[in-house]
């Protein structure tokens, strides 16, 4: 599975961005998708995850209520809608695929076999 993340940019606090992650390659088999982020000097952290069907979603406490993950399997694309952005949301955002699961998105980066290249989100105060 090859993943291509896009949609990052510079936004003011309180603003919104939508990230996209397009998958290619092995897309006929189902898999869980996740979004992670990594700020300078910090470890990569789980942001959100979604089951293959899209029926189950998972969020970190820091983004719950502000971010929404969704997917369109007809387009092989996963989205992360980010609202009410804060300066502490500034990071490189990565999408990832866990091809061994269909439902549960684990928050552990090591569970994901495939990663996109990352897209930078900068939130100014």
CSV table of N, CA and C in Angstrom, one decimal:
chain,number,residue,atom,x,y,z
A,1,UNK,N,0.8,-1.2,0.0
A,1,UNK,CA,0.0,0.0,0.0
A,1,UNK,C,0.9,1.2,0.0
A,2,UNK,N,0.6,2.1,-0.9
A,2,UNK,CA,1.4,3.4,-1.0
A,2,UNK,C,0.4,4.5,-0.5
A,3,UNK,N,0.8,5.4,0.4
A,3,UNK,CA,0.0,6.4,0.9
A,3,UNK,C,0.6,7.8,0.6
A,4,UNK,N,-0.3,8.7,0.2
A,4,UNK,CA,0.1,10.1,-0.1
A,4,UNK,C,-0.8,11.0,0.7
A,5,UNK,N,-0.2,11.7,1.6
A,5,UNK,CA,-0.9,12.7,2.4
A,5,UNK,C,-0.8,14.1,1.8
A,6,UNK,N,-1.8,14.8,2.0
A,6,UNK,CA,-1.8,16.2,1.5
A,6,UNK,C,-2.8,17.1,2.3
A,7,UNK,N,-2.8,18.4,2.0
A,7,UNK,CA,-3.7,19.3,2.7
A,7,UNK,C,-3.2,20.1,3.8
A,8,UNK,N,-2.0,19.9,4.2
A,8,UNK,CA,-1.4,20.7,5.3
A,8,UNK,C,-1.2,22.2,4.8
A,9,UNK,N,-0.9,23.0,5.8
A,9,UNK,CA,-0.6,24.4,5.5
A,9,UNK,C,-0.6,25.2,6.7
A,10,UNK,N,-0.6,26.5,6.5
A,10,UNK,CA,-0.6,27.5,7.6
A,10,UNK,C,-2.0,28.0,7.8
A,11,UNK,N,-2.4,28.0,9.1
A,11,UNK,CA,-3.7,28.5,9.4
A,11,UNK,C,-3.7,29.2,10.8
A,12,UNK,N,-4.6,30.1,11.0
A,12,UNK,CA,-4.6,30.8,12.3
A,12,UNK,C,-5.4,30.0,13.3
A,13,UNK,N,-5.1,30.2,14.5
A,13,UNK,CA,-5.8,29.6,15.6
A,13,UNK,C,-7.3,29.8,15.4
A,14,UNK,N,-8.1,28.7,15.6
A,14,UNK,CA,-9.5,28.7,15.4
A,14,UNK,C,-9.9,28.4,14.0
A,15,UNK,N,-9.0,28.3,13.1
A,15,UNK,CA,-9.3,27.9,11.7
A,15,UNK,C,-9.5,26.4,11.5
A,16,UNK,N,-9.6,26.1,10.3
A,16,UNK,CA,-9.9,24.7,9.9
A,16,UNK,C,-9.0,24.3,8.7
A,17,UNK,N,-8.7,23.0,8.6
A,17,UNK,CA,-8.0,22.4,7.5
A,17,UNK,C,-8.5,21.0,7.3
A,18,UNK,N,-8.5,20.5,6.1
A,18,UNK,CA,-8.8,19.1,5.8
A,18,UNK,C,-7.6,18.4,5.2
A,19,UNK,N,-7.2,17.4,5.8
A,19,UNK,CA,-6.1,16.5,5.3
A,19,UNK,C,-6.7,15.4,4.5
A,20,UNK,N,-6.0,15.0,3.5
A,20,UNK,CA,-6.4,13.8,2.7
A,20,UNK,C,-5.3,12.8,2.7
A,21,UNK,N,-5.6,11.6,2.5
A,21,UNK,CA,-4.6,10.5,2.4
A,21,UNK,C,-5.1,9.5,1.3
A,22,UNK,N,-4.4,9.6,0.2
A,22,UNK,CA,-4.8,8.7,-0.9
A,22,UNK,C,-4.0,7.4,-0.9
A,23,UNK,N,-4.7,6.3,-1.0
A,23,UNK,CA,-4.0,5.0,-1.0
A,23,UNK,C,-4.0,4.4,-2.4
A,24,UNK,N,-2.9,3.7,-2.7
A,24,UNK,CA,-2.8,3.0,-4.0
A,24,UNK,C,-2.1,1.7,-3.7
A,25,UNK,N,-2.1,0.8,-4.7
A,25,UNK,CA,-1.5,-0.5,-4.5
A,25,UNK,C,-2.6,-1.5,-4.0
A,26,UNK,N,-2.3,-2.1,-2.9
A,26,UNK,CA,-3.2,-3.1,-2.3
A,26,UNK,C,-4.4,-2.4,-1.7
A,27,UNK,N,-5.4,-2.1,-2.4
A,27,UNK,CA,-6.5,-1.4,-1.9
A,27,UNK,C,-7.8,-2.2,-1.9
A,28,UNK,N,-7.7,-3.4,-2.5
A,28,UNK,CA,-8.9,-4.2,-2.5
A,28,UNK,C,-9.2,-4.9,-1.2
A,29,UNK,N,-8.1,-5.2,-0.5
A,29,UNK,CA,-8.3,-5.8,0.8
A,29,UNK,C,-8.5,-4.7,1.9
A,30,UNK,N,-9.3,-5.0,2.9
A,30,UNK,CA,-9.7,-4.0,3.9
A,30,UNK,C,-8.5,-3.8,4.9
A,31,UNK,N,-8.5,-2.6,5.4
A,31,UNK,CA,-7.5,-2.2,6.5
A,31,UNK,C,-8.0,-1.0,7.3
A,32,UNK,N,-7.5,-1.0,8.5
A,32,UNK,CA,-7.7,0.2,9.3
A,32,UNK,C,-6.7,1.3,8.9
A,33,UNK,N,-7.2,2.5,9.0
A,33,UNK,CA,-6.3,3.7,8.8
A,33,UNK,C,-6.2,4.6,10.0
A,34,UNK,N,-5.1,5.2,10.1
A,34,UNK,CA,-4.9,6.1,11.3
A,34,UNK,C,-4.2,7.4,10.8
A,35,UNK,N,-4.4,8.4,11.6
A,35,UNK,CA,-3.6,9.6,11.5
A,35,UNK,C,-2.8,9.8,12.7
A,36,UNK,N,-1.5,10.2,12.5
A,36,UNK,CA,-0.6,10.4,13.6
A,36,UNK,C,0.0,11.8,13.4
A,37,UNK,N,0.6,12.4,14.4
A,37,UNK,CA,1.3,13.6,14.2
A,37,UNK,C,2.6,13.6,15.1
A,38,UNK,N,3.5,14.4,14.6
A,38,UNK,CA,4.8,14.5,15.3
A,38,UNK,C,5.2,16.0,15.3
A,39,UNK,N,5.3,16.6,16.5
A,39,UNK,CA,5.8,17.9,16.7
A,39,UNK,C,7.3,17.9,16.9
A,40,UNK,N,8.0,19.0,16.6
A,40,UNK,CA,9.5,19.0,16.8
A,40,UNK,C,9.8,18.6,18.3
A,41,UNK,N,10.8,17.7,18.4
A,41,UNK,CA,11.2,17.3,19.7
A,41,UNK,C,10.3,16.3,20.4
A,42,UNK,N,9.2,15.9,19.8
A,42,UNK,CA,8.3,15.1,20.5
A,42,UNK,C,8.1,13.7,19.8
A,43,UNK,N,7.6,12.8,20.5
A,43,UNK,CA,7.3,11.5,19.8
A,43,UNK,C,6.1,11.5,18.9
A,44,UNK,N,6.0,10.6,18.0
A,44,UNK,CA,4.8,10.5,17.1
A,44,UNK,C,3.6,10.1,18.0
A,45,UNK,N,2.5,10.7,17.8
A,45,UNK,CA,1.3,10.4,18.6
A,45,UNK,C,0.1,10.2,17.8
A,46,UNK,N,-0.7,9.3,18.3
A,46,UNK,CA,-2.0,8.9,17.6
A,46,UNK,C,-2.9,10.1,17.7
A,47,UNK,N,-3.6,10.4,16.6
A,47,UNK,CA,-4.6,11.4,16.5
A,47,UNK,C,-6.0,10.8,16.3
A,48,UNK,N,-6.1,10.0,15.3
A,48,UNK,CA,-7.5,9.4,15.0
A,48,UNK,C,-7.3,8.2,14.2
A,49,UNK,N,-8.3,7.3,14.3
A,49,UNK,CA,-8.3,6.1,13.5
A,49,UNK,C,-9.7,5.7,13.0
A,50,UNK,N,-9.8,4.9,12.0
A,50,UNK,CA,-11.1,4.5,11.4
A,50,UNK,C,-11.0,3.1,10.9
A,51,UNK,N,-12.1,2.4,11.1
A,51,UNK,CA,-12.2,1.0,10.6
A,51,UNK,C,-12.4,1.0,9.1
A,52,UNK,N,-12.3,-0.2,8.6
A,52,UNK,CA,-12.4,-0.3,7.1
A,52,UNK,C,-13.8,0.2,6.6
A,53,UNK,N,-14.8,-0.2,7.4
A,53,UNK,CA,-16.2,0.2,6.9
A,53,UNK,C,-16.5,1.7,7.2
A,54,UNK,N,-15.7,2.3,8.1
A,54,UNK,CA,-15.9,3.7,8.5
A,54,UNK,C,-16.9,3.8,9.6
A,55,UNK,N,-17.4,2.6,10.1
A,55,UNK,CA,-18.4,2.6,11.1
A,55,UNK,C,-17.8,2.9,12.5
A,56,UNK,N,-16.5,2.6,12.7
A,56,UNK,CA,-15.9,2.8,14.0
A,56,UNK,C,-14.8,3.9,13.9
A,57,UNK,N,-14.8,4.9,14.7
A,57,UNK,CA,-13.8,5.9,14.7
A,57,UNK,C,-13.2,6.0,16.1
A,58,UNK,N,-12.0,6.5,16.2
A,58,UNK,CA,-11.2,6.6,17.4
A,58,UNK,C,-10.5,7.9,17.4
A,59,UNK,N,-10.4,8.6,18.6
A,59,UNK,CA,-9.7,9.8,18.7
A,59,UNK,C,-8.9,9.9,20.0
A,60,UNK,N,-7.8,10.7,19.9
A,60,UNK,CA,-7.1,11.0,21.1
A,60,UNK,C,-7.9,12.0,21.9
A,61,UNK,N,-7.7,12.1,23.1
A,61,UNK,CA,-8.5,13.1,24.0
A,61,UNK,C,-8.2,14.5,23.5
A,62,UNK,N,-7.0,14.8,23.0
A,62,UNK,CA,-6.6,16.1,22.7
A,62,UNK,C,-7.3,16.7,21.5
A,63,UNK,N,-7.9,15.8,20.6
A,63,UNK,CA,-8.6,16.3,19.4
A,63,UNK,C,-10.1,15.9,19.4
A,64,UNK,N,-10.5,15.2,20.3
A,64,UNK,CA,-11.9,14.7,20.4
A,64,UNK,C,-12.8,15.9,20.4
A,65,UNK,N,-13.8,15.9,19.5
A,65,UNK,CA,-14.7,17.0,19.4
A,65,UNK,C,-14.3,18.1,18.5
A,66,UNK,N,-13.1,18.1,18.0
A,66,UNK,CA,-12.6,19.1,17.1
A,66,UNK,C,-12.2,18.5,15.7
A,67,UNK,N,-11.7,17.3,15.7
A,67,UNK,CA,-11.3,16.6,14.5
A,67,UNK,C,-12.3,15.5,14.2
A,68,UNK,N,-12.4,15.3,12.9
A,68,UNK,CA,-13.3,14.2,12.4
A,68,UNK,C,-12.5,13.4,11.3
A,69,UNK,N,-12.5,12.1,11.5
A,69,UNK,CA,-11.8,11.2,10.5
A,69,UNK,C,-13.0,10.5,9.7
A,70,UNK,N,-12.7,10.4,8.4
A,70,UNK,CA,-13.7,9.7,7.6
A,70,UNK,C,-13.0,9.1,6.4
A,71,UNK,N,-13.7,8.2,5.7
A,71,UNK,CA,-13.0,7.6,4.5
A,71,UNK,C,-14.0,7.4,3.4
A,72,UNK,N,-13.5,7.4,2.2
A,72,UNK,CA,-14.3,7.0,1.0
A,72,UNK,C,-13.6,5.9,0.3
A,73,UNK,N,-14.0,4.7,0.5
A,73,UNK,CA,-13.3,3.6,-0.1
A,73,UNK,C,-13.5,3.5,-1.6
A,74,UNK,N,-14.5,4.2,-2.2
A,74,UNK,CA,-14.6,4.2,-3.6
A,74,UNK,C,-13.4,5.1,-4.2
A,75,UNK,N,-12.9,6.0,-3.4
A,75,UNK,CA,-11.8,6.8,-3.9
A,75,UNK,C,-10.5,6.4,-3.2
A,76,UNK,N,-10.5,5.4,-2.3
A,76,UNK,CA,-9.3,4.9,-1.6
A,76,UNK,C,-8.7,6.1,-0.9
A,77,UNK,N,-9.5,6.9,-0.2
A,77,UNK,CA,-9.0,8.1,0.4
A,77,UNK,C,-9.6,8.2,1.9
A,78,UNK,N,-8.7,8.6,2.8
A,78,UNK,CA,-9.1,8.9,4.2
A,78,UNK,C,-8.9,10.4,4.4
A,79,UNK,N,-9.8,11.0,5.2
A,79,UNK,CA,-9.8,12.4,5.4
A,79,UNK,C,-9.6,12.7,6.9
A,80,UNK,N,-9.1,13.8,7.2
A,80,UNK,CA,-9.1,14.3,8.6
A,80,UNK,C,-9.5,15.8,8.6
A,81,UNK,N,-10.7,16.0,9.0
A,81,UNK,CA,-11.2,17.4,9.1
A,81,UNK,C,-10.8,17.9,10.5
A,82,UNK,N,-10.1,19.0,10.4
A,82,UNK,CA,-9.6,19.6,11.7
A,82,UNK,C,-10.2,21.0,11.9
A,83,UNK,N,-11.0,21.1,12.9
A,83,UNK,CA,-11.6,22.4,13.2
A,83,UNK,C,-11.1,23.0,14.5
A,84,UNK,N,-11.4,24.2,14.8
A,84,UNK,CA,-10.9,24.9,16.0
A,84,UNK,C,-9.5,24.6,16.3
A,85,UNK,N,-8.6,24.8,15.3
A,85,UNK,CA,-7.2,24.4,15.5
A,85,UNK,C,-6.6,25.3,16.5
A,86,UNK,N,-5.6,24.7,17.2
A,86,UNK,CA,-4.8,25.4,18.2
A,86,UNK,C,-3.4,25.4,17.9
A,87,UNK,N,-2.6,26.3,18.4
A,87,UNK,CA,-1.1,26.3,18.1
A,87,UNK,C,-0.5,24.9,18.5
A,88,UNK,N,-1.0,24.3,19.5
A,88,UNK,CA,-0.4,23.0,19.9
A,88,UNK,C,-0.7,21.9,19.0
A,89,UNK,N,-1.6,22.1,18.0
A,89,UNK,CA,-1.8,21.1,16.9
A,89,UNK,C,-0.7,21.2,15.8
A,90,UNK,N,0.2,22.1,15.9
A,90,UNK,CA,1.2,22.3,14.9
A,90,UNK,C,2.1,21.0,15.0
A,91,UNK,N,2.3,20.4,13.8
A,91,UNK,CA,3.0,19.2,13.7
A,91,UNK,C,3.0,18.7,12.3
A,92,UNK,N,3.9,17.7,12.0
A,92,UNK,CA,3.8,17.0,10.7
A,92,UNK,C,2.8,15.8,11.0
A,93,UNK,N,1.8,15.8,10.1
A,93,UNK,CA,0.7,14.8,10.2
A,93,UNK,C,1.0,13.7,9.2
A,94,UNK,N,0.9,12.4,9.7
A,94,UNK,CA,1.1,11.3,8.9
A,94,UNK,C,-0.1,10.4,8.8
A,95,UNK,N,-0.4,9.8,7.7
A,95,UNK,CA,-1.5,8.8,7.6
A,95,UNK,C,-0.8,7.4,7.6
A,96,UNK,N,-1.4,6.4,8.1
A,96,UNK,CA,-0.9,5.1,8.2
A,96,UNK,C,-1.9,4.0,8.0
A,97,UNK,N,-1.5,2.9,7.5
A,97,UNK,CA,-2.4,1.8,7.3
A,97,UNK,C,-2.0,0.5,8.1
A,98,UNK,N,-3.0,-0.1,8.8
A,98,UNK,CA,-2.8,-1.3,9.5
A,98,UNK,C,-3.5,-2.4,8.7
A,99,UNK,N,-2.8,-3.1,7.9
A,99,UNK,CA,-3.4,-4.1,7.0
A,99,UNK,C,-3.8,-5.4,7.6
A,100,UNK,N,-3.5,-5.5,8.9
A,100,UNK,CA,-3.9,-6.7,9.7
A,100,UNK,C,-5.2,-6.6,10.4
A,101,UNK,N,-5.8,-5.4,10.4
A,101,UNK,CA,-7.0,-5.2,11.1
A,101,UNK,C,-8.1,-4.6,10.2
A,102,UNK,N,-9.3,-4.9,10.5
A,102,UNK,CA,-10.4,-4.3,9.8
A,102,UNK,C,-11.3,-3.3,10.7
A,103,UNK,N,-11.2,-3.5,12.0
A,103,UNK,CA,-12.1,-2.7,12.8
A,103,UNK,C,-11.4,-1.8,13.8
A,104,UNK,N,-10.5,-2.4,14.7
A,104,UNK,CA,-9.9,-1.6,15.8
A,104,UNK,C,-8.7,-0.9,15.4
A,105,UNK,N,-8.7,0.4,15.6
A,105,UNK,CA,-7.5,1.2,15.3
A,105,UNK,C,-6.7,1.4,16.6
A,106,UNK,N,-5.5,0.7,16.6
A,106,UNK,CA,-4.7,0.9,17.8
A,106,UNK,C,-3.9,2.2,17.8
A,107,UNK,N,-3.7,2.8,18.9
A,107,UNK,CA,-2.9,4.1,19.0
A,107,UNK,C,-1.4,3.9,18.9
A,108,UNK,N,-0.9,2.7,18.7
A,108,UNK,CA,0.5,2.4,18.7
A,108,UNK,C,1.1,2.5,17.3
A,109,UNK,N,2.0,3.4,17.0
A,109,UNK,CA,2.6,3.5,15.7
A,109,UNK,C,3.2,2.2,15.1
A,110,UNK,N,3.7,1.4,16.0
A,110,UNK,CA,4.3,0.2,15.6
A,110,UNK,C,3.4,-0.8,15.0
A,111,UNK,N,2.1,-0.6,15.2
A,111,UNK,CA,1.1,-1.5,14.6
A,111,UNK,C,0.8,-1.3,13.1
A,112,UNK,N,1.2,-0.2,12.6
A,112,UNK,CA,0.9,0.3,11.3
A,112,UNK,C,2.1,-0.1,10.4
A,113,UNK,N,1.8,-0.7,9.3
A,113,UNK,CA,2.9,-1.2,8.4
A,113,UNK,C,3.2,-0.2,7.3
A,114,UNK,N,2.3,0.6,6.9
A,114,UNK,CA,2.5,1.5,5.8
A,114,UNK,C,2.3,3.0,6.2
A,115,UNK,N,3.1,3.9,5.8
A,115,UNK,CA,3.0,5.3,6.2
A,115,UNK,C,3.1,6.2,5.0
A,116,UNK,N,2.4,7.3,5.1
A,116,UNK,CA,2.5,8.4,4.1
A,116,UNK,C,3.7,9.2,4.4
A,117,UNK,N,4.0,10.2,3.6
A,117,UNK,CA,5.2,11.0,3.7
A,117,UNK,C,5.1,12.1,4.7
A,118,UNK,N,3.9,12.4,5.1
A,118,UNK,CA,3.7,13.5,6.1
A,118,UNK,C,3.3,14.8,5.4
A,119,UNK,N,2.5,15.6,6.1
A,119,UNK,CA,2.1,16.9,5.6
A,119,UNK,C,2.2,17.9,6.8
A,120,UNK,N,2.8,19.0,6.6
A,120,UNK,CA,3.0,19.9,7.7
A,120,UNK,C,1.8,20.8,8.0
A,121,UNK,N,1.3,20.8,9.2
A,121,UNK,CA,0.3,21.7,9.7
A,121,UNK,C,0.9,22.7,10.7
A,122,UNK,N,0.7,24.0,10.4
A,122,UNK,CA,1.2,25.0,11.3
A,122,UNK,C,0.1,25.9,11.7
A,123,UNK,N,-0.1,26.0,13.0
A,123,UNK,CA,-1.2,26.9,13.5
A,123,UNK,C,-0.6,28.1,14.2
A,124,UNK,N,-0.9,29.2,13.7
A,124,UNK,CA,-0.4,30.4,14.3
A,124,UNK,C,-1.3,31.0,15.4
A,125,UNK,N,-0.7,31.6,16.4
A,125,UNK,CA,-1.6,32.2,17.5
A,125,UNK,C,-2.0,33.6,17.2
